[in-house]
CSV table of C-alpha atoms in Angstrom, one decimal:
chain,number,residue,atom,x,y,z
A,1,MET,CA,-30.1,18.5,2.8
A,2,VAL,CA,-27.8,21.1,4.5
A,3,ASP,CA,-24.4,20.1,5.7
A,4,HIS,CA,-24.1,19.5,9.5
A,5,GLU,CA,-20.3,20.1,9.1
A,6,VAL,CA,-18.8,23.4,8.0
A,7,ASP,CA,-16.0,23.1,5.5
A,8,THR,CA,-14.1,26.4,5.4
A,9,ALA,CA,-12.7,27.5,2.1
A,10,ALA,CA,-9.2,27.7,3.6
A,11,GLY,CA,-9.4,24.2,5.1
A,12,THR,CA,-10.7,22.7,1.9
A,13,ALA,CA,-8.0,24.4,-0.1
A,14,VAL,CA,-5.3,22.8,2.0
A,15,VAL,CA,-6.9,19.3,1.7
A,16,ASP,CA,-7.3,19.7,-2.1
A,17,ALA,CA,-3.7,20.8,-2.7
A,18,ASP,CA,-2.3,18.0,-0.6
A,19,LEU,CA,-4.4,15.4,-2.3
A,20,ILE,CA,-3.8,16.6,-5.9
A,21,ASP,CA,-0.1,17.0,-5.4
A,22,ARG,CA,0.5,13.4,-4.9
A,23,ARG,CA,-1.9,11.9,-7.5
A,24,THR,CA,-1.9,11.6,-11.3
A,25,ALA,CA,-4.7,11.5,-13.7
A,26,SER,CA,-4.0,7.8,-14.2
A,27,ASP,CA,-4.8,6.8,-10.6
A,28,GLY,CA,-7.9,4.7,-10.1
A,29,VAL,CA,-10.7,6.9,-8.6
A,30,LEU,CA,-11.6,4.5,-5.8
A,31,ALA,CA,-7.9,4.0,-4.9
A,32,ARG,CA,-7.6,7.8,-4.6
A,33,VAL,CA,-10.5,7.9,-2.3
A,34,ARG,CA,-9.3,5.1,-0.1
A,35,ASN,CA,-5.8,6.6,0.0
A,36,GLY,CA,-7.0,10.0,1.0
A,37,LEU,CA,-9.7,8.9,3.4
A,38,SER,CA,-7.7,9.3,6.6
A,39,GLU,CA,-6.9,12.9,5.7
A,40,LEU,CA,-10.5,14.0,5.1
A,41,THR,CA,-12.8,15.2,7.9
A,42,GLY,CA,-16.4,16.2,8.4
A,43,ALA,CA,-18.6,16.4,5.4
A,44,LEU,CA,-15.8,15.5,2.9
A,45,ARG,CA,-15.1,12.3,4.8
A,46,ARG,CA,-18.8,11.4,4.8
A,47,VAL,CA,-18.9,11.7,1.0
A,48,ALA,CA,-15.8,9.5,0.6
A,49,GLU,CA,-17.2,6.8,2.9
A,50,HIS,CA,-20.5,6.8,1.0
A,51,VAL,CA,-18.8,6.5,-2.3
A,52,LEU,CA,-16.6,3.6,-1.1
A,53,SER,CA,-19.6,1.8,0.5
A,54,ASP,CA,-21.4,1.6,-2.9
A,55,PRO,CA,-19.5,2.9,-5.9
A,56,GLU,CA,-22.0,1.7,-8.4
A,57,ALA,CA,-24.8,3.6,-6.8
A,58,ALA,CA,-22.6,6.7,-6.5
A,59,ALA,CA,-21.9,6.5,-10.3
A,60,ARG,CA,-25.7,6.4,-11.0
A,61,SER,CA,-26.5,9.3,-8.6
A,62,THR,CA,-27.0,12.9,-9.5
A,63,ILE,CA,-25.1,15.4,-7.5
A,64,VAL,CA,-28.2,16.2,-5.4
A,65,GLU,CA,-28.9,12.5,-4.8
A,66,LEU,CA,-25.3,11.9,-3.6
A,67,ALA,CA,-25.4,14.9,-1.4
A,68,GLU,CA,-28.7,13.7,0.2
A,69,ARG,CA,-27.5,10.1,0.7
A,70,SER,CA,-24.2,11.2,2.3
A,71,GLY,CA,-25.9,13.9,4.5
A,72,THR,CA,-24.0,16.7,2.9
A,73,SER,CA,-24.7,19.4,0.2
A,74,PRO,CA,-24.0,19.8,-3.6
A,75,ALA,CA,-21.3,22.3,-2.7
A,76,THR,CA,-19.5,19.7,-0.6
A,77,ILE,CA,-19.7,17.2,-3.4
A,78,THR,CA,-18.1,19.7,-5.7
A,79,ARG,CA,-15.3,20.3,-3.2
A,80,PHE,CA,-14.9,16.6,-2.9
A,81,CYS,CA,-14.5,16.2,-6.6
A,82,ARG,CA,-11.7,18.8,-6.6
A,83,ALA,CA,-10.0,17.1,-3.7
A,84,MET,CA,-10.0,13.9,-5.9
A,85,GLY,CA,-8.5,15.8,-8.8
A,86,PHE,CA,-11.6,16.2,-10.9
A,87,GLU,CA,-12.9,19.4,-12.4
A,88,GLY,CA,-16.5,18.6,-11.6
A,89,TYR,CA,-19.1,15.9,-10.7
A,90,ALA,CA,-19.6,14.7,-14.2
A,91,ASP,CA,-15.9,13.7,-14.4
A,92,LEU,CA,-16.0,12.0,-11.0
A,93,ARG,CA,-19.1,9.9,-12.0
A,94,LEU,CA,-17.5,8.9,-15.3
A,95,GLY,CA,-14.4,7.8,-13.5
A,96,ILE,CA,-16.2,5.7,-11.0
A,97,ALA,CA,-18.5,4.2,-13.6
A,98,SER,CA,-15.5,3.2,-15.8
A,99,GLU,CA,-13.7,1.7,-12.8
A,100,THR,CA,-16.6,-0.3,-11.5
A,101,GLY,CA,-17.4,-1.5,-15.0
A,102,ARG,CA,-13.8,-2.9,-15.4
A,103,ALA,CA,-14.0,-4.4,-11.9
A,104,ARG,CA,-17.3,-6.1,-12.7
A,105,SER,CA,-15.9,-7.6,-15.9
A,106,ALA,CA,-12.8,-8.9,-14.1
A,107,GLY,CA,-14.8,-10.3,-11.2
A,108,TRP,CA,-13.3,-8.0,-8.6
A,109,THR,CA,-16.6,-6.9,-7.1
A,110,ILE,CA,-17.7,-10.4,-5.9
A,111,ASP,CA,-18.9,-10.0,-2.3
A,112,ILE,CA,-16.3,-7.3,-1.5
A,113,GLY,CA,-17.3,-5.7,1.8
A,114,ARG,CA,-19.7,-8.5,2.7
A,115,GLU,CA,-19.2,-10.1,6.1
A,116,ILE,CA,-18.2,-13.8,5.9
A,117,GLN,CA,-20.8,-15.9,7.7
A,118,PRO,CA,-20.1,-19.1,9.7
A,119,SER,CA,-22.3,-21.0,7.3
A,120,ASP,CA,-20.6,-19.7,4.1
A,121,PRO,CA,-19.2,-22.5,1.9
A,122,LEU,CA,-15.5,-22.4,1.3
A,123,ALA,CA,-16.0,-21.8,-2.4
A,124,ARG,CA,-17.8,-18.5,-1.6
A,125,VAL,CA,-15.1,-17.5,0.9
A,126,LEU,CA,-12.4,-18.3,-1.6
A,127,ASP,CA,-14.2,-16.1,-4.2
A,128,GLN,CA,-14.5,-13.3,-1.7
A,129,ILE,CA,-10.8,-13.4,-0.7
A,130,MET,CA,-9.6,-13.6,-4.3
A,131,ALA,CA,-11.8,-10.6,-5.3
A,132,ALA,CA,-10.6,-8.5,-2.3
A,133,ASP,CA,-7.0,-9.4,-3.0
A,134,THR,CA,-7.3,-8.6,-6.7
A,135,ARG,CA,-8.9,-5.3,-5.9
A,136,ALA,CA,-6.1,-4.5,-3.5
A,137,MET,CA,-3.4,-5.5,-6.0
A,138,HIS,CA,-5.1,-3.3,-8.7
A,139,ASP,CA,-5.3,-0.3,-6.3
A,140,THR,CA,-1.7,-0.8,-5.3
A,141,ALA,CA,-0.6,-0.7,-8.9
A,142,THR,CA,-2.4,2.6,-9.4
A,143,LEU,CA,-1.0,4.2,-6.3
A,144,LEU,CA,2.6,3.0,-6.7
A,145,ASP,CA,5.0,5.6,-8.0
A,146,LEU,CA,7.5,3.7,-10.2
A,147,THR,CA,9.9,6.6,-10.0
A,148,GLU,CA,10.2,6.0,-6.3
A,149,VAL,CA,10.7,2.3,-6.8
A,150,GLU,CA,13.5,3.2,-9.2
A,151,ARG,CA,15.1,5.4,-6.6
A,152,ALA,CA,14.8,2.7,-4.0
A,153,ALA,CA,16.3,0.1,-6.2
A,154,VAL,CA,19.3,2.3,-7.1
A,155,ALA,CA,19.9,3.0,-3.4
A,156,ILE,CA,19.8,-0.7,-2.4
A,157,ALA,CA,21.9,-1.8,-5.4
A,158,GLY,CA,24.7,0.6,-4.3
A,159,ALA,CA,24.3,0.1,-0.5
A,160,ASN,CA,27.0,-1.5,1.7
A,161,ARG,CA,24.3,-2.6,4.1
A,162,VAL,CA,20.5,-2.8,4.2
A,163,ASN,CA,18.5,-2.8,7.4
A,164,ILE,CA,14.8,-3.8,7.3
A,165,PHE,CA,12.6,-2.8,10.3
A,166,GLY,CA,9.1,-4.1,11.0
A,167,ALA,CA,6.9,-5.4,13.9
A,168,SER,CA,4.4,-8.3,14.0
A,169,GLY,CA,3.0,-9.0,10.5
A,170,SER,CA,5.3,-6.4,8.9
A,171,ALA,CA,8.3,-8.2,10.4
A,172,LEU,CA,7.3,-11.3,8.4
A,173,VAL,CA,7.1,-9.3,5.2
A,174,GLY,CA,10.5,-7.8,6.1
A,175,GLU,CA,12.1,-11.2,6.5
A,176,GLU,CA,10.9,-12.2,3.1
A,177,MET,CA,12.6,-9.2,1.6
A,178,GLN,CA,15.8,-9.9,3.6
A,179,PHE,CA,15.9,-13.5,2.3
A,180,SER,CA,15.4,-12.4,-1.3
A,181,LEU,CA,18.2,-9.8,-1.1
A,182,HIS,CA,20.6,-12.3,0.5
A,183,ARG,CA,20.0,-14.7,-2.3
A,184,ILE,CA,21.5,-12.1,-4.8
A,185,GLY,CA,24.4,-11.1,-2.6
A,186,VAL,CA,23.0,-8.0,-1.0
A,187,ALA,CA,24.0,-7.6,2.7
A,188,ALA,CA,20.6,-7.3,4.4
A,189,TRP,CA,19.3,-7.8,7.9
A,190,ALA,CA,15.8,-7.8,9.2
A,191,TRP,CA,15.0,-6.6,12.7
A,192,ASN,CA,11.8,-6.8,14.7
A,193,ASP,CA,13.2,-6.2,18.2
A,194,VAL,CA,13.4,-2.5,18.8
A,195,HIS,CA,16.6,-2.8,21.0
A,196,GLU,CA,18.5,-4.8,18.4
A,197,GLY,CA,17.1,-2.7,15.6
A,198,LEU,CA,18.2,0.5,17.2
A,199,ALA,CA,21.6,-0.8,17.9
A,200,SER,CA,22.0,-1.9,14.3
A,201,ALA,CA,20.6,1.4,13.0
A,202,ALA,CA,23.1,3.3,15.1
A,203,LEU,CA,25.9,1.7,13.1
A,204,LEU,CA,24.6,2.7,9.7
A,205,ARG,CA,26.1,5.5,7.7
A,206,SER,CA,25.9,7.4,4.4
A,207,GLY,CA,25.6,4.8,1.6
A,208,ASP,CA,23.5,2.4,3.7
A,209,VAL,CA,19.8,1.9,3.3
A,210,ALA,CA,17.0,1.4,5.9
A,211,LEU,CA,13.5,0.1,5.1
A,212,GLY,CA,10.7,0.6,7.5
A,213,ILE,CA,7.5,-1.5,7.0
A,214,SER,CA,4.2,-0.5,8.6
A,215,HIS,CA,0.8,-0.5,6.9
A,216,THR,CA,-0.5,2.3,9.2
A,217,GLY,CA,2.8,4.0,9.3
A,218,GLN,CA,2.2,4.6,13.0
A,219,THR,CA,4.1,1.7,14.6
A,220,ARG,CA,6.3,3.5,17.2
A,221,GLU,CA,9.1,1.0,17.2
A,222,THR,CA,9.5,1.0,13.4
A,223,ILE,CA,9.4,4.8,13.4
A,224,GLU,CA,12.1,5.0,16.1
A,225,MET,CA,14.4,2.5,14.2
A,226,LEU,CA,14.0,4.3,10.9
A,227,ALA,CA,14.6,7.7,12.5
A,228,GLU,CA,17.8,6.4,14.1
A,229,ALA,CA,19.0,5.1,10.7
A,230,GLY,CA,18.2,8.4,9.1
A,231,SER,CA,20.0,10.4,11.7
A,232,ARG,CA,23.2,8.4,10.9
A,233,GLY,CA,23.0,9.3,7.2
A,234,ALA,CA,21.4,6.2,5.8
A,235,THR,CA,18.8,6.5,2.9
A,236,THR,CA,15.4,5.7,4.5
A,237,LEU,CA,12.6,3.9,2.7
A,238,ALA,CA,9.0,3.5,4.0
A,239,LEU,CA,6.5,0.8,2.8
A,240,THR,CA,3.1,1.9,4.0
A,241,GLY,CA,-0.5,2.5,3.1
A,242,PHE,CA,-0.7,6.1,4.3
A,243,PRO,CA,1.4,8.8,2.6
A,244,ARG,CA,0.9,11.3,5.4
A,245,SER,CA,1.7,8.9,8.2
A,246,PRO,CA,4.6,9.6,10.6
A,247,LEU,CA,6.7,6.8,9.0
A,248,ALA,CA,6.1,8.2,5.5
A,249,GLU,CA,6.9,11.8,6.6
A,250,LEU,CA,10.2,10.5,8.0
A,251,ALA,CA,11.4,8.6,4.9
A,252,ASP,CA,13.4,9.8,1.9
A,253,ILE,CA,11.5,7.4,-0.4
A,254,VAL,CA,7.9,6.3,0.1
A,255,LEU,CA,6.3,3.1,-1.5
A,256,LEU,CA,2.6,3.0,-1.2
A,257,THR,CA,0.3,0.0,-1.0
A,258,ALA,CA,-3.5,-0.5,-0.8
A,259,SER,CA,-5.6,-3.0,1.1
A,260,GLN,CA,-9.1,-4.4,1.0
A,261,ALA,CA,-10.3,-5.7,4.3
A,262,THR,CA,-12.5,-8.7,4.7
A,263,THR,CA,-13.9,-10.6,7.8
A,264,PHE,CA,-11.0,-11.8,10.0
A,265,ARG,CA,-8.6,-9.9,7.7
A,266,PRO,CA,-8.5,-6.3,8.7
A,267,ASP,CA,-6.4,-3.8,6.7
A,268,ALA,CA,-3.1,-4.6,8.3
A,269,LEU,CA,-3.5,-8.3,7.4
A,270,SER,CA,-5.1,-7.8,4.0
A,271,ALA,CA,-2.2,-5.5,3.1
A,272,ARG,CA,0.3,-8.4,3.3
A,273,HIS,CA,0.0,-9.6,-0.3
A,274,PRO,CA,0.2,-6.1,-1.9
A,275,GLN,CA,3.3,-5.4,0.3
A,276,LEU,CA,4.9,-8.6,-0.9
A,277,VAL,CA,4.2,-7.7,-4.5
A,278,VAL,CA,5.8,-4.2,-4.1
A,279,LEU,CA,8.8,-5.7,-2.4
A,280,ASP,CA,9.1,-8.4,-5.1
A,281,LEU,CA,9.1,-5.6,-7.7
A,282,LEU,CA,11.8,-3.8,-5.7
A,283,TYR,CA,13.9,-7.0,-5.4
A,284,ILE,CA,13.7,-7.7,-9.1
A,285,ALA,CA,14.6,-4.0,-9.8
A,286,VAL,CA,17.7,-4.4,-7.6
A,287,ALA,CA,18.6,-7.7,-9.3
A,288,GLN,CA,18.4,-6.0,-12.7
A,289,ARG,CA,20.8,-3.3,-11.6
A,290,THR,CA,23.3,-5.7,-10.2
A,291,HIS,CA,22.7,-8.3,-12.9
A,292,ASP,CA,26.1,-10.1,-13.1
A,293,ARG,CA,26.7,-10.1,-9.4
A,294,ALA,CA,23.1,-11.1,-8.6
A,295,HIS,CA,23.1,-13.9,-11.2
A,296,ALA,CA,26.3,-15.4,-9.9
A,297,ALA,CA,25.2,-15.1,-6.2
A,298,PHE,CA,21.8,-16.7,-7.0
A,299,ARG,CA,23.5,-19.6,-8.8
A,300,ARG,CA,25.9,-20.2,-5.9
A,301,THR,CA,23.2,-20.1,-3.3
A,302,ALA,CA,21.0,-22.5,-5.3
A,303,GLN,CA,23.9,-24.9,-5.6
A,304,ALA,CA,24.6,-24.7,-1.9
A,305,VAL,CA,21.2,-26.0,-0.9
A,306,ASP,CA,20.7,-28.3,-3.9
A,307,GLY,CA,22.1,-31.3,-1.9
A,308,HIS,CA,19.3,-31.1,0.6
A,309,LYS,CA,16.6,-31.7,-2.0
A,310,ALA,CA,15.0,-35.1,-2.0
A,311,ALA,CA,16.4,-37.5,-4.6
A,312,LYS,CA,14.1,-38.3,-7.5
A,313,GLY,CA,12.0,-41.3,-7.0
A,314,VAL,CA,12.5,-41.2,-3.2
A,315,PRO,CA,9.4,-40.4,-1.2
A,316,SER,CA,9.9,-37.3,0.9
């Protein structure tokens, strides 16, 4: 079958370079495809969507079969392989087969992508949610650049003040991070109101840190608050699922997460657990780098609330 979309050599070269530059050979194949999907267009995007829809079938297909099923051509499949960082189709097939085999052994593939039906028993729904979240966690681990986490931890550990910006569900994630940092003596504030956030960002300066949280990286309010913080000299961090999003492009340090949508849990909601895992890692990294101060602060804060715990033997 002949492509209905034309991929110019120049356009493909740009896409290939962009995608390869920010990936390593250790990345999971499917994580690479999901992460780069928003940047692909035309025939290359159709190949990516087909691979994601049924990875096991893609791993069994010849290059001609994959081209026919995705409505493209063998030449496009070859370009897609290069965009994903592989020399050829054989390497791509091997990578997908290895990853789907590991996923099957670990139970990650159970019902992923299947719509949850009103009549589904809760046991099946639980299995589907667990499988989707496990896949998202695994993909996040492959996408996350630990060097960037290290840089973020060093910046926060040495900061006079940390501002955390987010809206809606991202605000809840930001509040968790703010609470954790406060427990170890880091002066942190979480803002979800754009007016209050902008006012606080305007008071930041060099040596301070601002963290913007947005799965899409396109939330205007969060972008505005992080931009204001950066303009005042603060080190800016972005926690997002899209490395070429406006929020990521704005930030000094980018922490990437993956997601696996299920019924009633679109990407923005299904990204919540991976976001919390990355921020937990960042929090622990900060605590490691401020060990004595963090340990003393954690002990004092625990003692402060200890009196409000129910006495043993007394019903709560």
